[in-house]
Amino acid sequence: MSHFEVIGGALHAENVPLARIAEQVGTPVYVYSTEAFREAARAFRKGLEPVGRHHVAFAVKANPNLAVLRLLANEGFGADVVSGGELSRALAAGIPAHDVVFSGVGKTRKELHQALDAGIGQFNLELEEEGVVLAEIARSRGMTAPAALRVNPDVDAGTHEKISTGKAENKFGLPIDQAPAIFDRLAKLEGINLRGVAVHIGSQLLSLDPLEAAFERVGRLVAELRAAGHAITHVDLGGGLGVAYKPGDVPPTSAAFGEMVARVTRDWDVELMFEPGRHISADAGVLLTEVLWVKPGVTNPWVVVDAAMNDLARVALYDAWHGFASVTPDGGTMVANVAGPVCESSDVFLKNREIDRVKSGDLAVLQSAGAYGATMASTYNSRALVPEVLVSGDRFEVVAGRITAETIMGAEQIPDWLEP
Ligand SMILES: *Cc1c(COP(=O)(O)O)cnc(C)c1O
């Protein structure tokens, strides 16, 4: 069920009226529902019940807020991190180091050291040289790094080109046909325990077919590696499950995903790993905003809101679709465009769409904003960094404060030699 419902004419997050949050924290502000995260996390785990031994790591990049990570840690989730900063966050949130997987195509030597120091559970290697360097660093410190090889199965995820990662031309993973030779060479090195393979083909997948094709391809690789004498104990199947952003989107359920995985991996005899991000967090958040003006347009009016592309970049970045709803819907609708105040023509959230009727001063939300929302925010146009609020029942807390332009300016310097 949705945890953002209209109760007595006003949109609430769980039992908290959004108007109360706007009044106390200001807008724009991300509002998350604890129950929504929990429900998605539990449904995902339940969906995996038919699957053998497995481990779930939340893709931190989808929503790295410390409170969110703690909430998911309490649900038994580990973390999939893609930077030293995300690793620090996962640990600060109380996720045990051995439940952390480190992905990413550009890990620095410093990050490899940091992750070894922390004692993370697995490094997902993206290229042979990375494995050589990791082995060298670990060996020089008398350690052995647990690692898997990320392969690129050359499968079209059928998703937006900018969130597709599993085609041969993408920068991610090793070409799967080269994986056996590279695995052979890396497995011989002292300093790493190369124990498996990893795959992640893209995000916002609305069909299980490309995932199944990729997993089958990985299954054949596992058999091939074993035939070559390698012990394969871990396979990381990545993330990518989509969510319903717009009417007509029908994402696979956690149960359907689990059933497919159980079927495809039945004979693998490995510990499986999963890295869901969006599927756990997207529907747990909205971006709450105030309508500043309704400006007449040539065809439709422009609803100018106080949230902008710097607060929610997905529309400008990926042509993403977000629902828009009034916090005090009166049943009326209007056909309009919704845009933010930033001086860029791409700062438009939606165009020519029928939406709840709104006027200046009304509050509204951009829906399904709990994934890849606040984490991508910037201060472009010297706007404040957007705050985040977590609701639970009838209480709420600011879990990330607004960072003002003044604070940002505090880190800037005018050099002496520019004194007039
Ligand atoms: C981004 C990412 C994920 C999470 O993707 P979602 O589509 O949010 O589930 C998982 N694994 C890796 C390696 C990623 O880069």
Tab-separated table of C-alpha atoms and ligand atoms in Angstrom:
chain	number	residue	atom	x	y	z
A	1	MET	CA	0.000	0.000	0.000
A	2	SER	CA	1.052	3.596	-0.420
A	3	HIS	CA	2.142	5.398	2.712
A	4	PHE	CA	1.387	8.741	1.092
A	5	GLU	CA	-2.399	9.056	1.250
A	6	VAL	CA	-4.978	11.817	1.313
A	7	ILE	CA	-6.600	11.798	4.753
A	8	GLY	CA	-9.365	14.319	5.425
A	9	GLY	CA	-8.557	16.265	2.260
A	10	ALA	CA	-4.818	16.604	2.946
A	11	LEU	CA	-1.930	14.476	1.756
A	12	HIS	CA	-0.096	12.729	4.572
A	13	ALA	CA	3.114	10.735	4.894
A	14	GLU	CA	1.949	7.924	7.179
A	15	ASN	CA	0.069	9.935	9.833
A	16	VAL	CA	1.866	13.235	9.384
A	17	PRO	CA	0.234	15.953	7.248
A	18	LEU	CA	2.780	17.126	4.683
A	19	ALA	CA	1.671	20.689	5.374
A	20	ARG	CA	3.073	20.345	8.898
A	21	ILE	CA	6.477	19.333	7.545
A	22	ALA	CA	6.453	22.224	5.067
A	23	GLU	CA	5.613	24.620	7.875
A	24	GLN	CA	8.347	23.375	10.211
A	25	VAL	CA	11.141	22.510	7.760
A	26	GLY	CA	10.300	24.621	4.720
A	27	THR	CA	10.266	23.563	1.079
A	28	PRO	CA	11.582	21.997	-1.046
A	29	VAL	CA	12.148	18.945	1.148
A	30	TYR	CA	12.318	15.213	0.585
A	31	VAL	CA	9.899	13.269	2.795
A	32	TYR	CA	10.408	9.539	3.365
A	33	SER	CA	8.154	6.950	4.963
A	34	THR	CA	9.805	4.453	7.311
A	35	GLU	CA	7.005	1.934	6.723
A	36	ALA	CA	7.355	2.197	2.950
A	37	PHE	CA	11.066	1.333	3.122
A	38	ARG	CA	10.335	-1.516	5.518
A	39	GLU	CA	7.544	-2.926	3.413
A	40	ALA	CA	9.652	-2.912	0.246
A	41	ALA	CA	12.628	-4.402	2.085
A	42	ARG	CA	10.510	-7.175	3.604
A	43	ALA	CA	8.741	-7.921	0.311
A	44	PHE	CA	12.104	-8.240	-1.403
A	45	ARG	CA	13.413	-10.614	1.238
A	46	LYS	CA	10.202	-12.599	1.149
A	47	GLY	CA	10.416	-12.822	-2.639
A	48	LEU	CA	13.840	-14.410	-2.244
A	49	GLU	CA	12.589	-17.159	0.074
A	50	PRO	CA	12.592	-19.772	-2.715
A	51	VAL	CA	16.210	-18.860	-3.479
A	52	GLY	CA	18.999	-20.732	-1.685
A	53	ARG	CA	21.748	-19.124	0.395
A	54	HIS	CA	21.846	-15.406	-0.321
A	55	HIS	CA	22.822	-11.977	0.891
A	56	VAL	CA	21.121	-8.659	0.107
A	57	ALA	CA	23.125	-5.443	-0.160
A	58	PHE	CA	21.240	-2.166	-0.640
A	59	ALA	CA	22.742	-0.083	-3.453
A	60	VAL	CA	23.739	2.905	-1.339
A	61	LYS	CA	23.894	5.262	-4.295
A	62	ALA	CA	20.082	5.102	-4.616
A	63	ASN	CA	19.606	6.690	-1.193
A	64	PRO	CA	22.671	7.139	1.014
A	65	ASN	CA	20.985	8.958	3.901
A	66	LEU	CA	22.339	7.564	7.183
A	67	ALA	CA	18.901	7.078	8.703
A	68	VAL	CA	17.752	5.180	5.626
A	69	LEU	CA	20.829	2.956	5.727
A	70	ARG	CA	20.273	2.287	9.444
A	71	LEU	CA	16.632	1.421	8.808
A	72	LEU	CA	17.660	-1.050	6.095
A	73	ALA	CA	20.497	-2.439	8.214
A	74	ASN	CA	17.824	-3.200	10.825
A	75	GLU	CA	16.041	-5.179	8.097
A	76	GLY	CA	19.167	-7.256	7.548
A	77	PHE	CA	20.450	-5.450	4.468
A	78	GLY	CA	24.147	-5.007	3.786
A	79	ALA	CA	25.462	-2.356	1.420
A	80	ASP	CA	26.665	-2.160	-2.162
A	81	VAL	CA	28.985	0.859	-2.299
A	82	VAL	CA	30.680	2.578	-5.220
A	83	SER	CA	33.055	4.963	-3.428
A	84	GLY	CA	35.030	5.443	-0.251
A	85	GLY	CA	32.436	7.986	0.836
A	86	GLU	CA	29.635	5.448	0.504
A	87	LEU	CA	31.715	2.906	2.401
A	88	SER	CA	32.143	5.391	5.262
A	89	ARG	CA	28.395	6.003	5.275
A	90	ALA	CA	27.540	2.303	5.341
A	91	LEU	CA	29.864	1.745	8.292
A	92	ALA	CA	28.620	4.871	10.087
A	93	ALA	CA	25.066	3.590	9.695
A	94	GLY	CA	26.028	0.392	11.485
A	95	ILE	CA	26.264	-1.986	8.523
A	96	PRO	CA	28.937	-4.589	9.344
A	97	ALA	CA	31.979	-4.352	7.046
A	98	HIS	CA	31.643	-7.985	6.011
A	99	ASP	CA	28.182	-7.143	4.614
A	100	VAL	CA	29.645	-4.538	2.245
A	101	VAL	CA	30.340	-5.116	-1.455
A	102	PHE	CA	32.476	-2.558	-3.312
A	103	SER	CA	31.434	-2.044	-6.957
A	104	GLY	CA	32.498	0.565	-9.474
A	105	VAL	CA	34.658	1.031	-12.519
A	106	GLY	CA	37.036	3.613	-11.028
A	107	LYS	CA	38.109	2.611	-7.534
A	108	THR	CA	41.208	4.540	-6.490
A	109	ARG	CA	44.178	2.955	-4.757
A	110	LYS	CA	43.261	4.978	-1.697
A	111	GLU	CA	39.758	3.476	-1.759
A	112	LEU	CA	41.177	-0.041	-2.105
A	113	HIS	CA	43.297	0.604	1.013
A	114	GLN	CA	40.302	2.046	2.872
A	115	ALA	CA	38.137	-0.969	2.026
A	116	LEU	CA	40.877	-3.420	3.031
A	117	ASP	CA	41.294	-1.546	6.323
A	118	ALA	CA	37.577	-1.829	6.943
A	119	GLY	CA	37.524	-5.533	6.090
A	120	ILE	CA	34.703	-5.433	3.546
A	121	GLY	CA	33.003	-8.601	2.333
A	122	GLN	CA	33.805	-8.433	-1.381
A	123	PHE	CA	35.482	-6.364	-4.073
A	124	ASN	CA	33.755	-6.557	-7.458
A	125	LEU	CA	36.587	-6.146	-9.957
A	126	GLU	CA	36.002	-4.329	-13.216
A	127	LEU	CA	39.280	-4.955	-15.013
A	128	GLU	CA	42.307	-7.201	-14.772
A	129	GLU	CA	44.702	-4.462	-13.722
A	130	GLU	CA	42.469	-3.576	-10.796
A	131	GLY	CA	42.742	-7.172	-9.594
A	132	VAL	CA	46.519	-7.122	-9.962
A	133	VAL	CA	46.788	-3.885	-7.970
A	134	LEU	CA	44.347	-5.058	-5.287
A	135	ALA	CA	46.303	-8.307	-4.886
A	136	GLU	CA	49.569	-6.362	-4.616
A	137	ILE	CA	48.219	-3.987	-1.981
A	138	ALA	CA	46.640	-6.786	0.048
A	139	ARG	CA	49.772	-8.953	-0.160
A	140	SER	CA	52.007	-6.101	0.964
A	141	ARG	CA	49.814	-5.835	4.032
A	142	GLY	CA	49.633	-9.565	4.690
A	143	MET	CA	45.945	-9.689	3.764
A	144	THR	CA	43.760	-11.575	1.310
A	145	ALA	CA	40.993	-9.632	-0.430
A	146	PRO	CA	37.742	-11.495	-1.227
A	147	ALA	CA	36.855	-10.657	-4.819
A	148	ALA	CA	34.553	-11.382	-7.733
A	149	LEU	CA	34.904	-10.527	-11.402
A	150	ARG	CA	32.170	-8.295	-12.791
A	151	VAL	CA	31.254	-9.416	-16.259
A	152	ASN	CA	29.377	-7.633	-18.989
A	153	PRO	CA	26.995	-10.185	-20.531
A	154	ASP	CA	26.141	-8.014	-23.562
A	155	VAL	CA	22.430	-8.022	-22.853
A	156	ASP	CA	20.142	-5.133	-23.735
A	157	ALA	CA	18.316	-4.204	-20.533
A	158	GLY	CA	15.621	-2.433	-22.562
A	159	THR	CA	15.870	0.591	-20.308
A	160	HIS	CA	16.923	4.227	-20.847
A	161	GLU	CA	20.327	4.389	-22.542
A	162	LYS	CA	21.762	6.411	-19.646
A	163	ILE	CA	20.937	3.722	-17.068
A	164	SER	CA	21.918	0.735	-19.180
A	165	THR	CA	25.132	-0.980	-18.065
A	166	GLY	CA	25.174	-4.487	-19.526
A	167	LYS	CA	25.696	-3.889	-23.245
A	168	ALA	CA	29.122	-4.586	-24.708
A	169	GLU	CA	29.654	-0.892	-25.450
A	170	ASN	CA	29.000	0.208	-21.840
A	171	LYS	CA	31.956	0.977	-19.582
A	172	PHE	CA	30.960	-1.610	-16.965
A	173	GLY	CA	32.299	-5.112	-16.444
A	174	LEU	CA	34.632	-7.335	-18.440
A	175	PRO	CA	33.524	-8.781	-21.759
A	176	ILE	CA	32.105	-12.115	-20.680
A	177	ASP	CA	34.007	-14.050	-23.356
A	178	GLN	CA	37.313	-12.750	-21.945
A	179	ALA	CA	36.361	-13.537	-18.363
A	180	PRO	CA	37.696	-17.138	-18.222
A	181	ALA	CA	41.229	-16.144	-19.290
A	182	ILE	CA	41.310	-13.151	-16.956
A	183	PHE	CA	39.895	-15.245	-14.131
A	184	ASP	CA	42.679	-17.822	-14.691
A	185	ARG	CA	45.394	-15.209	-14.428
A	186	LEU	CA	43.947	-13.346	-11.421
A	187	ALA	CA	43.060	-16.495	-9.473
A	188	LYS	CA	46.758	-17.415	-9.363
A	189	LEU	CA	47.729	-14.230	-7.554
A	190	GLU	CA	48.463	-14.227	-3.880
A	191	GLY	CA	46.586	-11.481	-2.047
A	192	ILE	CA	43.157	-12.057	-3.565
A	193	ASN	CA	40.644	-14.799	-3.114
A	194	LEU	CA	38.835	-14.694	-6.437
A	195	ARG	CA	35.704	-16.587	-5.529
A	196	GLY	CA	32.966	-15.607	-7.926
A	197	VAL	CA	31.416	-13.417	-10.569
A	198	ALA	CA	29.128	-10.400	-10.541
A	199	VAL	CA	26.716	-8.875	-13.021
A	200	HIS	CA	24.493	-5.773	-13.111
A	201	ILE	CA	22.924	-4.922	-16.448
A	202	GLY	CA	21.072	-1.705	-15.778
A	203	SER	CA	18.372	0.031	-13.828
A	204	GLN	CA	14.599	0.537	-13.967
A	205	LEU	CA	14.029	-2.829	-15.668
A	206	LEU	CA	10.329	-3.439	-16.259
A	207	SER	CA	10.802	-6.941	-17.639
A	208	LEU	CA	12.522	-9.957	-16.130
A	209	ASP	CA	13.580	-11.231	-19.564
A	210	PRO	CA	16.899	-9.363	-19.895
A	211	LEU	CA	17.776	-10.288	-16.299
A	212	GLU	CA	17.021	-13.922	-16.967
A	213	ALA	CA	19.098	-13.858	-20.159
A	214	ALA	CA	22.019	-12.307	-18.260
A	215	PHE	CA	21.746	-14.775	-15.369
A	216	GLU	CA	21.682	-17.731	-17.750
A	217	ARG	CA	24.784	-16.390	-19.432
A	218	VAL	CA	26.438	-16.093	-16.001
A	219	GLY	CA	25.377	-19.656	-15.149
A	220	ARG	CA	27.209	-20.923	-18.220
A	221	LEU	CA	30.290	-18.934	-17.204
A	222	VAL	CA	30.195	-20.428	-13.685
A	223	ALA	CA	30.117	-23.935	-15.196
A	224	GLU	CA	32.990	-23.052	-17.505
A	225	LEU	CA	35.084	-21.631	-14.653
A	226	ARG	CA	34.441	-24.695	-12.529
A	227	ALA	CA	35.407	-26.959	-15.422
A	228	ALA	CA	38.696	-25.041	-15.501
A	229	GLY	CA	39.243	-25.939	-11.856
A	230	HIS	CA	38.113	-22.757	-10.107
A	231	ALA	CA	36.112	-22.836	-6.885
A	232	ILE	CA	33.123	-20.554	-7.457
A	233	THR	CA	31.302	-19.895	-4.191
A	234	HIS	CA	29.674	-16.488	-4.763
A	235	VAL	CA	27.616	-14.963	-7.560
A	236	ASP	CA	26.402	-11.365	-7.317
A	237	LEU	CA	23.308	-10.786	-9.468
A	238	GLY	CA	23.240	-6.984	-9.022
A	239	GLY	CA	20.153	-4.787	-8.876
A	240	GLY	CA	18.022	-3.192	-11.535
A	241	LEU	CA	14.409	-4.089	-10.705
A	242	GLY	CA	12.195	-1.234	-11.783
A	243	VAL	CA	9.307	0.593	-10.130
A	244	ALA	CA	6.072	2.113	-11.450
A	245	TYR	CA	6.759	5.776	-12.108
A	246	LYS	CA	3.911	6.338	-14.538
A	247	PRO	CA	0.498	4.837	-15.155
A	248	GLY	CA	0.979	1.682	-17.191
A	249	ASP	CA	4.390	0.822	-15.747
A	250	VAL	CA	4.125	-2.712	-14.397
A	251	PRO	CA	7.403	-3.647	-12.722
A	252	PRO	CA	8.126	-7.266	-11.853
A	253	THR	CA	7.160	-8.082	-8.290
A	254	SER	CA	9.754	-9.230	-5.785
A	255	ALA	CA	7.978	-12.598	-5.776
A	256	ALA	CA	8.202	-13.002	-9.562
A	257	PHE	CA	11.860	-11.993	-9.442
A	258	GLY	CA	12.608	-14.516	-6.679
A	259	GLU	CA	10.792	-17.268	-8.561
A	260	MET	CA	12.808	-16.578	-11.734
A	261	VAL	CA	16.104	-16.465	-9.809
A	262	ALA	CA	15.291	-19.700	-7.973
A	263	ARG	CA	14.567	-21.409	-11.292
A	264	VAL	CA	17.638	-20.139	-13.166
A	265	THR	CA	20.119	-20.672	-10.329
A	266	ARG	CA	18.735	-23.992	-9.035
A	267	ASP	CA	21.920	-25.953	-9.714
A	268	TRP	CA	24.516	-23.271	-9.070
A	269	ASP	CA	25.369	-24.202	-5.472
A	270	VAL	CA	26.727	-20.749	-4.564
A	271	GLU	CA	25.896	-17.953	-2.172
A	272	LEU	CA	23.903	-15.467	-4.234
A	273	MET	CA	24.145	-11.731	-3.692
A	274	PHE	CA	21.626	-9.043	-4.662
A	275	GLU	CA	22.043	-5.281	-4.896
A	276	PRO	CA	18.603	-3.657	-5.169
A	277	GLY	CA	18.445	0.124	-4.947
A	278	ARG	CA	15.499	1.752	-6.665
A	279	HIS	CA	13.107	-1.131	-5.964
A	280	ILE	CA	13.555	-0.647	-2.210
A	281	SER	CA	13.608	3.132	-2.011
A	282	ALA	CA	11.861	4.904	-4.915
A	283	ASP	CA	8.311	4.652	-3.612
A	284	ALA	CA	9.338	5.502	-0.055
A	285	GLY	CA	9.897	9.177	-0.826
A	286	VAL	CA	8.308	12.286	-2.289
A	287	LEU	CA	9.747	15.703	-3.008
A	288	LEU	CA	7.494	18.221	-1.281
A	289	THR	CA	7.390	21.614	-2.953
A	290	GLU	CA	5.428	24.863	-2.952
A	291	VAL	CA	3.815	26.365	-6.010
A	292	LEU	CA	5.408	29.803	-6.436
A	293	TRP	CA	3.501	31.043	-9.466
A	294	VAL	CA	1.163	29.880	-12.139
A	295	LYS	CA	2.496	31.665	-15.199
A	296	PRO	CA	0.367	31.806	-18.353
A	297	GLY	CA	2.009	29.926	-21.227
A	298	VAL	CA	1.518	29.885	-24.980
A	299	THR	CA	-0.299	26.552	-24.894
A	300	ASN	CA	-0.508	25.570	-21.228
A	301	PRO	CA	0.181	27.402	-17.988
A	302	TRP	CA	3.570	26.982	-16.321
A	303	VAL	CA	3.279	25.870	-12.716
A	304	VAL	CA	6.528	27.199	-11.254
A	305	VAL	CA	7.437	25.306	-8.082
A	306	ASP	CA	10.233	25.930	-5.584
A	307	ALA	CA	11.863	22.542	-6.277
A	308	ALA	CA	14.146	22.396	-9.280
A	309	MET	CA	16.427	20.198	-11.328
A	310	ASN	CA	19.198	20.725	-8.780
A	311	ASP	CA	16.976	19.054	-6.142
A	312	LEU	CA	15.683	16.257	-8.408
A	313	ALA	CA	17.902	15.724	-11.425
A	314	ARG	CA	16.279	12.616	-12.868
A	315	VAL	CA	13.989	14.376	-15.309
A	316	ALA	CA	16.733	16.532	-16.821
A	317	LEU	CA	19.218	13.639	-16.759
A	318	TYR	CA	17.148	10.688	-17.970
A	319	ASP	CA	13.849	12.120	-19.241
A	320	ALA	CA	12.341	10.482	-16.164
A	321	TRP	CA	8.633	10.605	-15.386
A	322	HIS	CA	7.442	11.614	-11.895
A	323	GLY	CA	3.845	11.878	-10.794
A	324	PHE	CA	2.743	15.303	-9.545
A	325	ALA	CA	-0.035	15.700	-6.972
A	326	SER	CA	-1.512	18.490	-4.924
A	327	VAL	CA	-1.233	18.207	-1.139
A	328	THR	CA	-4.785	19.583	-0.907
A	329	PRO	CA	-6.521	18.156	-3.978
A	330	ASP	CA	-9.984	19.633	-4.616
A	331	GLY	CA	-10.942	17.163	-7.336
A	332	GLY	CA	-10.274	19.640	-10.112
A	333	THR	CA	-7.586	19.201	-12.731
A	334	MET	CA	-5.674	21.349	-15.206
A	335	VAL	CA	-3.421	20.676	-18.170
A	336	ALA	CA	-0.101	22.317	-17.404
A	337	ASN	CA	3.681	22.229	-17.382
A	338	VAL	CA	5.538	22.065	-14.076
A	339	ALA	CA	8.961	23.676	-13.860
A	340	GLY	CA	11.496	24.825	-11.303
A	341	PRO	CA	13.156	28.228	-10.961
A	342	VAL	CA	16.594	27.226	-12.291
A	343	CYS	CA	17.786	29.087	-15.356
A	344	GLU	CA	17.955	26.107	-17.697
A	345	SER	CA	15.350	25.023	-20.213
A	346	SER	CA	15.799	21.456	-18.960
A	347	ASP	CA	14.502	22.465	-15.518
A	348	VAL	CA	11.044	21.188	-16.390
A	349	PHE	CA	9.484	18.317	-14.448
A	350	LEU	CA	6.610	17.666	-16.811
A	351	LYS	CA	4.867	19.119	-19.841
A	352	ASN	CA	1.308	19.122	-21.231
A	353	ARG	CA	0.063	16.781	-18.562
A	354	GLU	CA	-3.258	16.678	-16.756
A	355	ILE	CA	-2.489	17.322	-13.091
A	356	ASP	CA	-4.336	18.279	-9.916
A	357	ARG	CA	-5.451	21.878	-10.088
A	358	VAL	CA	-3.021	24.083	-8.108
A	359	LYS	CA	-2.498	27.785	-7.501
A	360	SER	CA	0.239	29.973	-6.005
A	361	GLY	CA	0.958	29.056	-2.411
A	362	ASP	CA	-0.328	25.472	-2.690
A	363	LEU	CA	1.856	22.559	-1.692
A	364	ALA	CA	2.433	19.663	-4.072
A	365	VAL	CA	4.627	16.584	-4.376
A	366	LEU	CA	6.715	14.937	-7.032
A	367	GLN	CA	6.114	11.261	-6.401
A	368	SER	CA	8.398	8.213	-6.272
A	369	ALA	CA	11.402	10.358	-5.450
A	370	GLY	CA	13.045	8.150	-2.831
A	371	ALA	CA	15.695	6.769	-5.193
A	372	TYR	CA	18.306	8.803	-7.041
A	373	GLY	CA	16.658	11.955	-5.680
A	374	ALA	CA	18.322	13.803	-2.805
A	375	THR	CA	21.573	11.977	-3.458
A	376	MET	CA	21.967	13.679	-6.829
A	377	ALA	CA	21.065	17.130	-5.535
A	378	SER	CA	23.417	20.020	-6.106
A	379	THR	CA	23.509	23.707	-5.224
A	380	TYR	CA	23.371	24.942	-8.811
A	381	ASN	CA	22.126	28.525	-9.082
A	382	SER	CA	23.380	28.914	-5.481
A	383	ARG	CA	20.292	27.191	-4.205
A	384	ALA	CA	20.399	25.456	-0.835
A	385	LEU	CA	21.092	21.732	-0.699
A	386	VAL	CA	17.674	20.145	-0.209
A	387	PRO	CA	16.904	18.650	3.256
A	388	GLU	CA	15.411	15.233	4.007
A	389	VAL	CA	12.767	14.214	6.537
A	390	LEU	CA	11.908	10.720	7.734
A	391	VAL	CA	8.383	10.020	8.975
A	392	SER	CA	7.343	7.169	11.233
A	393	GLY	CA	3.717	6.957	12.308
A	394	ASP	CA	2.803	10.371	13.666
A	395	ARG	CA	6.327	11.646	14.210
A	396	PHE	CA	9.012	12.915	11.899
A	397	GLU	CA	12.612	13.990	12.052
A	398	VAL	CA	14.921	16.012	9.820
A	399	VAL	CA	17.494	13.381	8.824
A	400	ALA	CA	19.519	15.735	6.618
A	401	GLY	CA	19.426	19.468	7.220
A	402	ARG	CA	19.207	22.156	4.583
A	403	ILE	CA	22.690	23.401	3.636
A	404	THR	CA	22.443	27.037	2.673
A	405	ALA	CA	24.292	29.021	0.033
A	406	GLU	CA	26.029	30.870	2.899
A	407	THR	CA	27.479	27.616	4.266
A	408	ILE	CA	28.670	26.627	0.791
A	409	MET	CA	30.271	30.052	0.382
A	410	GLY	CA	32.117	29.460	3.630
A	411	ALA	CA	34.305	26.894	1.862
A	412	GLU	CA	35.282	29.389	-0.839
A	413	GLN	CA	38.275	31.692	-0.809
A	414	ILE	CA	39.151	34.920	-2.595
A	415	PRO	CA	42.973	34.875	-3.039
A	416	ASP	CA	44.999	37.803	-1.650
A	417	TRP	CA	46.300	38.610	-5.106
A	418	LEU	CA	42.834	39.612	-6.178
A	419	GLU	CA	42.662	42.405	-3.563
A	420	PRO	CA	41.967	45.651	-5.394
B	1	LIG	C1	23.337	1.259	-9.363
B	1	LIG	C2	23.729	-0.124	-9.073
B	1	LIG	C3	22.830	-0.998	-8.430
B	1	LIG	C4	21.419	-0.605	-8.072
B	1	LIG	O1	20.622	-0.420	-9.175
B	1	LIG	P1	19.025	-0.261	-8.999
B	1	LIG	O2	18.534	-0.142	-10.374
B	1	LIG	O3	18.795	0.968	-8.200
B	1	LIG	O4	18.541	-1.488	-8.314
B	1	LIG	C5	23.273	-2.256	-8.127
B	1	LIG	N1	24.525	-2.668	-8.441
B	1	LIG	C6	25.419	-1.862	-9.063
B	1	LIG	C7	26.767	-2.372	-9.368
B	1	LIG	C8	25.048	-0.566	-9.404
B	1	LIG	O5	25.909	0.227	-10.031
